PDB file of C-alpha atoms in Angstrom:
ATOM      1  CA  UNK A   2       0.000   0.000   0.000  1.00  0.00           C
ATOM      2  CA  UNK A   3       1.336   3.432  -0.968  1.00  0.00           C
ATOM      3  CA  UNK A   4       1.461   5.715   2.075  1.00  0.00           C
ATOM      4  CA  UNK A   5       2.249   9.420   1.878  1.00  0.00           C
ATOM      5  CA  UNK A   6       5.616   9.963   3.631  1.00  0.00           C
ATOM      6  CA  UNK A   7       4.046  12.391   6.088  1.00  0.00           C
ATOM      7  CA  UNK A   8       1.581   9.726   7.201  1.00  0.00           C
ATOM      8  CA  UNK A   9       4.258   7.146   7.879  1.00  0.00           C
ATOM      9  CA  UNK A  10       4.506   8.187  11.569  1.00  0.00           C
ATOM     10  CA  UNK A  11       0.752   7.578  11.916  1.00  0.00           C
ATOM     11  CA  UNK A  12       1.039   4.160  10.269  1.00  0.00           C
ATOM     12  CA  UNK A  13       4.040   3.323  12.430  1.00  0.00           C
ATOM     13  CA  UNK A  14       2.055   4.257  15.527  1.00  0.00           C
ATOM     14  CA  UNK A  15      -1.038   2.276  14.547  1.00  0.00           C
ATOM     15  CA  UNK A  16       1.044  -0.771  13.599  1.00  0.00           C
ATOM     16  CA  UNK A  17       3.806  -0.241  16.151  1.00  0.00           C
ATOM     17  CA  UNK A  18       4.311  -0.693  19.859  1.00  0.00           C
ATOM     18  CA  UNK A  19       0.976  -2.273  20.857  1.00  0.00           C
ATOM     19  CA  UNK A  20       1.431  -4.967  18.197  1.00  0.00           C
ATOM     20  CA  UNK A  21       4.935  -5.710  19.459  1.00  0.00           C
ATOM     21  CA  UNK A  22       3.390  -6.685  22.782  1.00  0.00           C
ATOM     22  CA  UNK A  23       0.783  -8.980  21.246  1.00  0.00           C
ATOM     23  CA  UNK A  24      -2.112  -6.530  21.513  1.00  0.00           C
ATOM     24  CA  UNK A  25      -3.779  -4.457  18.873  1.00  0.00           C
ATOM     25  CA  UNK A  26      -4.909  -0.903  19.555  1.00  0.00           C
ATOM     26  CA  UNK A  27      -8.642  -0.535  20.119  1.00  0.00           C
ATOM     27  CA  UNK A  28      -9.078   3.144  19.277  1.00  0.00           C
ATOM     28  CA  UNK A  29      -6.994   5.662  17.343  1.00  0.00           C
ATOM     29  CA  UNK A  30      -7.734   9.378  17.579  1.00  0.00           C
ATOM     30  CA  UNK A  31      -6.904  11.220  14.352  1.00  0.00           C
ATOM     31  CA  UNK A  32      -7.469  14.640  12.861  1.00  0.00           C
ATOM     32  CA  UNK A  33     -10.563  13.700  10.875  1.00  0.00           C
ATOM     33  CA  UNK A  34     -12.676  15.957   8.696  1.00  0.00           C
ATOM     34  CA  UNK A  35     -13.542  16.189   4.979  1.00  0.00           C
ATOM     35  CA  UNK A  36     -10.316  18.058   4.087  1.00  0.00           C
ATOM     36  CA  UNK A  37      -7.968  15.235   5.249  1.00  0.00           C
ATOM     37  CA  UNK A  38      -9.730  12.163   3.889  1.00  0.00           C
ATOM     38  CA  UNK A  39      -7.691  11.672   0.723  1.00  0.00           C
ATOM     39  CA  UNK A  40      -4.354  11.581   2.539  1.00  0.00           C
ATOM     40  CA  UNK A  41      -5.764   9.787   5.583  1.00  0.00           C
ATOM     41  CA  UNK A  42      -7.369   6.938   3.621  1.00  0.00           C
ATOM     42  CA  UNK A  43      -4.429   4.474   3.930  1.00  0.00           C
ATOM     43  CA  UNK A  44      -4.464   4.836   7.719  1.00  0.00           C
ATOM     44  CA  UNK A  45      -8.255   4.437   7.816  1.00  0.00           C
ATOM     45  CA  UNK A  46      -7.943   1.291   5.679  1.00  0.00           C
ATOM     46  CA  UNK A  47      -5.397  -0.218   8.085  1.00  0.00           C
ATOM     47  CA  UNK A  48      -7.613   0.608  11.044  1.00  0.00           C
ATOM     48  CA  UNK A  49     -10.680  -0.917   9.382  1.00  0.00           C
ATOM     49  CA  UNK A  50      -8.738  -4.068   8.488  1.00  0.00           C
ATOM     50  CA  UNK A  51      -7.743  -4.561  12.133  1.00  0.00           C
ATOM     51  CA  UNK A  52     -11.015  -3.448  13.755  1.00  0.00           C
ATOM     52  CA  UNK A  53      -9.517  -0.281  15.212  1.00  0.00           C
ATOM     53  CA  UNK A  54     -12.145   2.341  16.011  1.00  0.00           C
ATOM     54  CA  UNK A  55     -11.458   5.840  14.706  1.00  0.00           C
ATOM     55  CA  UNK A  56     -12.222   8.882  16.826  1.00  0.00           C
ATOM     56  CA  UNK A  57     -11.919  12.380  15.417  1.00  0.00           C
ATOM     57  CA  UNK A  58     -10.276  15.440  16.835  1.00  0.00           C
ATOM     58  CA  UNK A  59     -10.645  18.672  14.926  1.00  0.00           C
ATOM     59  CA  UNK A  60     -13.841  17.695  13.079  1.00  0.00           C
ATOM     60  CA  UNK A  61     -14.756  21.370  12.725  1.00  0.00           C
ATOM     61  CA  UNK A  62     -11.429  22.345  11.130  1.00  0.00           C
ATOM     62  CA  UNK A  63     -12.914  23.164   7.689  1.00  0.00           C
ATOM     63  CA  UNK A  64     -15.023  25.970   9.174  1.00  0.00           C
ATOM     64  CA  UNK A  65     -12.897  27.030  12.152  1.00  0.00           C
ATOM     65  CA  UNK A  66      -9.292  26.799  10.949  1.00  0.00           C
ATOM     66  CA  UNK A  67      -9.309  26.862   7.141  1.00  0.00           C
ATOM     67  CA  UNK A  68      -8.609  30.386   5.783  1.00  0.00           C
ATOM     68  CA  UNK A  69     -11.829  30.348   3.755  1.00  0.00           C
ATOM     69  CA  UNK A  70     -14.019  29.244   6.684  1.00  0.00           C
ATOM     70  CA  UNK A  71     -15.398  26.268   4.785  1.00  0.00           C
ATOM     71  CA  UNK A  72     -14.369  26.889   1.197  1.00  0.00           C
ATOM     72  CA  UNK A  73     -16.455  24.884  -1.271  1.00  0.00           C
ATOM     73  CA  UNK A  74     -18.141  23.065   1.620  1.00  0.00           C
ATOM     74  CA  UNK A  75     -19.653  26.241   3.022  1.00  0.00           C
ATOM     75  CA  UNK A  76     -22.733  26.436   0.740  1.00  0.00           C
ATOM     76  CA  UNK A  77     -23.324  22.690   1.119  1.00  0.00           C
ATOM     77  CA  UNK A  78     -23.143  22.839   4.911  1.00  0.00           C
ATOM     78  CA  UNK A  79     -25.407  25.907   4.962  1.00  0.00           C
ATOM     79  CA  UNK A  80     -27.999  24.226   2.722  1.00  0.00           C
ATOM     80  CA  UNK A  81     -28.051  21.079   4.879  1.00  0.00           C
ATOM     81  CA  UNK A  82     -28.242  23.109   8.113  1.00  0.00           C
ATOM     82  CA  UNK A  83     -31.248  24.999   6.749  1.00  0.00           C
ATOM     83  CA  UNK A  84     -32.947  21.698   5.915  1.00  0.00           C
ATOM     84  CA  UNK A  85     -32.251  20.361   9.410  1.00  0.00           C
ATOM     85  CA  UNK A  86     -33.637  23.445  11.138  1.00  0.00           C
ATOM     86  CA  UNK A  87     -33.722  23.405  14.964  1.00  0.00           C
ATOM     87  CA  UNK A  88     -30.820  25.861  15.151  1.00  0.00           C
ATOM     88  CA  UNK A  89     -28.470  23.616  13.168  1.00  0.00           C
ATOM     89  CA  UNK A  90     -25.436  25.306  11.663  1.00  0.00           C
ATOM     90  CA  UNK A  91     -22.371  24.258   9.656  1.00  0.00           C
ATOM     91  CA  UNK A  92     -20.704  22.895  12.810  1.00  0.00           C
ATOM     92  CA  UNK A  93     -23.717  20.701  13.544  1.00  0.00           C
ATOM     93  CA  UNK A  94     -23.669  19.363   9.991  1.00  0.00           C
ATOM     94  CA  UNK A  95     -19.952  18.482  10.222  1.00  0.00           C
ATOM     95  CA  UNK A  96     -20.508  16.682  13.521  1.00  0.00           C
ATOM     96  CA  UNK A  97     -23.477  14.772  12.078  1.00  0.00           C
ATOM     97  CA  UNK A  98     -21.363  13.913   9.015  1.00  0.00           C
ATOM     98  CA  UNK A  99     -18.581  12.580  11.253  1.00  0.00           C
ATOM     99  CA  UNK A 100     -21.093  10.431  13.129  1.00  0.00           C
ATOM    100  CA  UNK A 101     -22.576   9.222   9.829  1.00  0.00           C
ATOM    101  CA  UNK A 102     -19.074   8.099   8.770  1.00  0.00           C
ATOM    102  CA  UNK A 103     -18.957   5.870  11.873  1.00  0.00           C
ATOM    103  CA  UNK A 104     -16.293   7.957  13.572  1.00  0.00           C
ATOM    104  CA  UNK A 105     -16.457   9.000  17.224  1.00  0.00           C
ATOM    105  CA  UNK A 106     -16.215  12.734  17.824  1.00  0.00           C
ATOM    106  CA  UNK A 107     -13.833  14.349  20.287  1.00  0.00           C
ATOM    107  CA  UNK A 108     -14.395  18.077  20.489  1.00  0.00           C
ATOM    108  CA  UNK A 109     -14.274  20.781  23.117  1.00  0.00           C
ATOM    109  CA  UNK A 110     -14.657  24.506  23.390  1.00  0.00           C
ATOM    110  CA  UNK A 111     -14.454  27.358  25.834  1.00  0.00           C
ATOM    111  CA  UNK A 112     -17.021  29.227  23.732  1.00  0.00           C
ATOM    112  CA  UNK A 113     -20.451  29.093  25.403  1.00  0.00           C
ATOM    113  CA  UNK A 114     -22.332  29.439  22.109  1.00  0.00           C
ATOM    114  CA  UNK A 115     -20.402  26.564  20.558  1.00  0.00           C
ATOM    115  CA  UNK A 116     -21.058  24.359  23.595  1.00  0.00           C
ATOM    116  CA  UNK A 117     -24.776  25.109  23.257  1.00  0.00           C
ATOM    117  CA  UNK A 118     -24.447  24.146  19.585  1.00  0.00           C
ATOM    118  CA  UNK A 119     -22.978  20.780  20.635  1.00  0.00           C
ATOM    119  CA  UNK A 120     -26.084  20.247  22.784  1.00  0.00           C
ATOM    120  CA  UNK A 121     -28.301  20.974  19.752  1.00  0.00           C
ATOM    121  CA  UNK A 122     -26.347  18.357  17.790  1.00  0.00           C
ATOM    122  CA  UNK A 123     -27.071  15.828  20.538  1.00  0.00           C
ATOM    123  CA  UNK A 124     -30.774  16.612  20.182  1.00  0.00           C
ATOM    124  CA  UNK A 125     -30.566  16.183  16.401  1.00  0.00           C
ATOM    125  CA  UNK A 126     -28.734  12.849  16.793  1.00  0.00           C
ATOM    126  CA  UNK A 127     -31.490  11.506  19.043  1.00  0.00           C
ATOM    127  CA  UNK A 128     -33.966  11.624  16.181  1.00  0.00           C
ATOM    128  CA  UNK A 129     -34.712   8.377  14.404  1.00  0.00           C
ATOM    129  CA  UNK A 130     -33.064   7.564  11.080  1.00  0.00           C
ATOM    130  CA  UNK A 131     -34.982   9.115   8.222  1.00  0.00           C
ATOM    131  CA  UNK A 132     -36.294  11.993  10.302  1.00  0.00           C
ATOM    132  CA  UNK A 133     -35.289  15.589   9.817  1.00  0.00           C
ATOM    133  CA  UNK A 134     -32.293  15.366  12.199  1.00  0.00           C
ATOM    134  CA  UNK A 135     -30.155  13.022  10.133  1.00  0.00           C
ATOM    135  CA  UNK A 136     -28.101  13.471   7.015  1.00  0.00           C
ATOM    136  CA  UNK A 137     -29.112  11.607   3.897  1.00  0.00           C
ATOM    137  CA  UNK A 138     -26.634   9.289   2.205  1.00  0.00           C
ATOM    138  CA  UNK A 139     -26.479  11.776  -0.685  1.00  0.00           C
ATOM    139  CA  UNK A 140     -25.562  14.599   1.724  1.00  0.00           C
ATOM    140  CA  UNK A 141     -22.866  12.490   3.420  1.00  0.00           C
ATOM    141  CA  UNK A 142     -21.436  11.544   0.026  1.00  0.00           C
ATOM    142  CA  UNK A 143     -21.534  15.141  -1.245  1.00  0.00           C
ATOM    143  CA  UNK A 144     -19.653  16.460   1.793  1.00  0.00           C
ATOM    144  CA  UNK A 145     -17.005  13.758   1.348  1.00  0.00           C
ATOM    145  CA  UNK A 146     -16.671  14.250  -2.414  1.00  0.00           C
ATOM    146  CA  UNK A 147     -16.254  18.025  -2.153  1.00  0.00           C
ATOM    147  CA  UNK A 148     -14.077  17.785   0.966  1.00  0.00           C
ATOM    148  CA  UNK A 149     -11.645  15.472  -0.806  1.00  0.00           C
ATOM    149  CA  UNK A 150     -10.932  18.216  -3.357  1.00  0.00           C
ATOM    150  CA  UNK A 151      -9.018  20.219  -0.720  1.00  0.00           C
ATOM    151  CA  UNK A 152      -6.231  19.104   1.552  1.00  0.00           C
ATOM    152  CA  UNK A 153      -5.831  21.074   4.748  1.00  0.00           C
ATOM    153  CA  UNK A 154      -4.700  20.069   8.206  1.00  0.00           C
ATOM    154  CA  UNK A 155      -5.434  22.351  11.112  1.00  0.00           C
ATOM    155  CA  UNK A 156      -3.201  20.616  13.638  1.00  0.00           C
ATOM    156  CA  UNK A 157       0.088  20.228  11.773  1.00  0.00           C
ATOM    157  CA  UNK A 158       2.229  21.174  14.755  1.00  0.00           C
ATOM    158  CA  UNK A 159       0.496  18.573  16.909  1.00  0.00           C
ATOM    159  CA  UNK A 160       0.908  15.858  14.271  1.00  0.00           C
ATOM    160  CA  UNK A 161       4.427  16.927  13.253  1.00  0.00           C
ATOM    161  CA  UNK A 162       3.713  16.329   9.579  1.00  0.00           C
ATOM    162  CA  UNK A 163       4.239  19.691   7.860  1.00  0.00           C
ATOM    163  CA  UNK A 164       4.846  17.966   4.523  1.00  0.00           C
ATOM    164  CA  UNK A 165       1.147  17.069   4.361  1.00  0.00           C
ATOM    165  CA  UNK A 166       0.013  20.663   4.128  1.00  0.00           C
ATOM    166  CA  UNK A 167      -0.805  21.325   0.517  1.00  0.00           C
ATOM    167  CA  UNK A 168      -2.440  24.131  -1.374  1.00  0.00           C
ATOM    168  CA  UNK A 169      -5.797  25.176  -0.047  1.00  0.00           C
TER     169      UNK A 169
END
């Protein structure tokens, strides 16, 4: 499998020390959002092959850290948020998308409004499949397809992979 050189440390970690001791990792927390999927795919494939659960940090990076505050995803996220109603915004849509991809979400904030938004997402997620509070398969696919057209990492210093940062 071809792995981008900047991802090699991630692959080494996932396949490294725990395996040397006869145990596989159970969960791996990765920067996960639509703008990293293309480069992250080899790591996700390894994790899926070995039953390693993915949790996401930085799932709101496209709207909070990218210079364009969402770029080509912005109108898509806005349209979906309007359909969802109930105070949903672009952040809620990204969190619902992450959940729809089967990835656990790790997020935090010191911003009271954003924390209240997280609570609204919880309310939306409690709705049954097919109701207004969920994303359709077409919406999930559209977010992924458009997100894969940009590569941007918001936590390069944390991940120590500056070679992965490409043109926005």
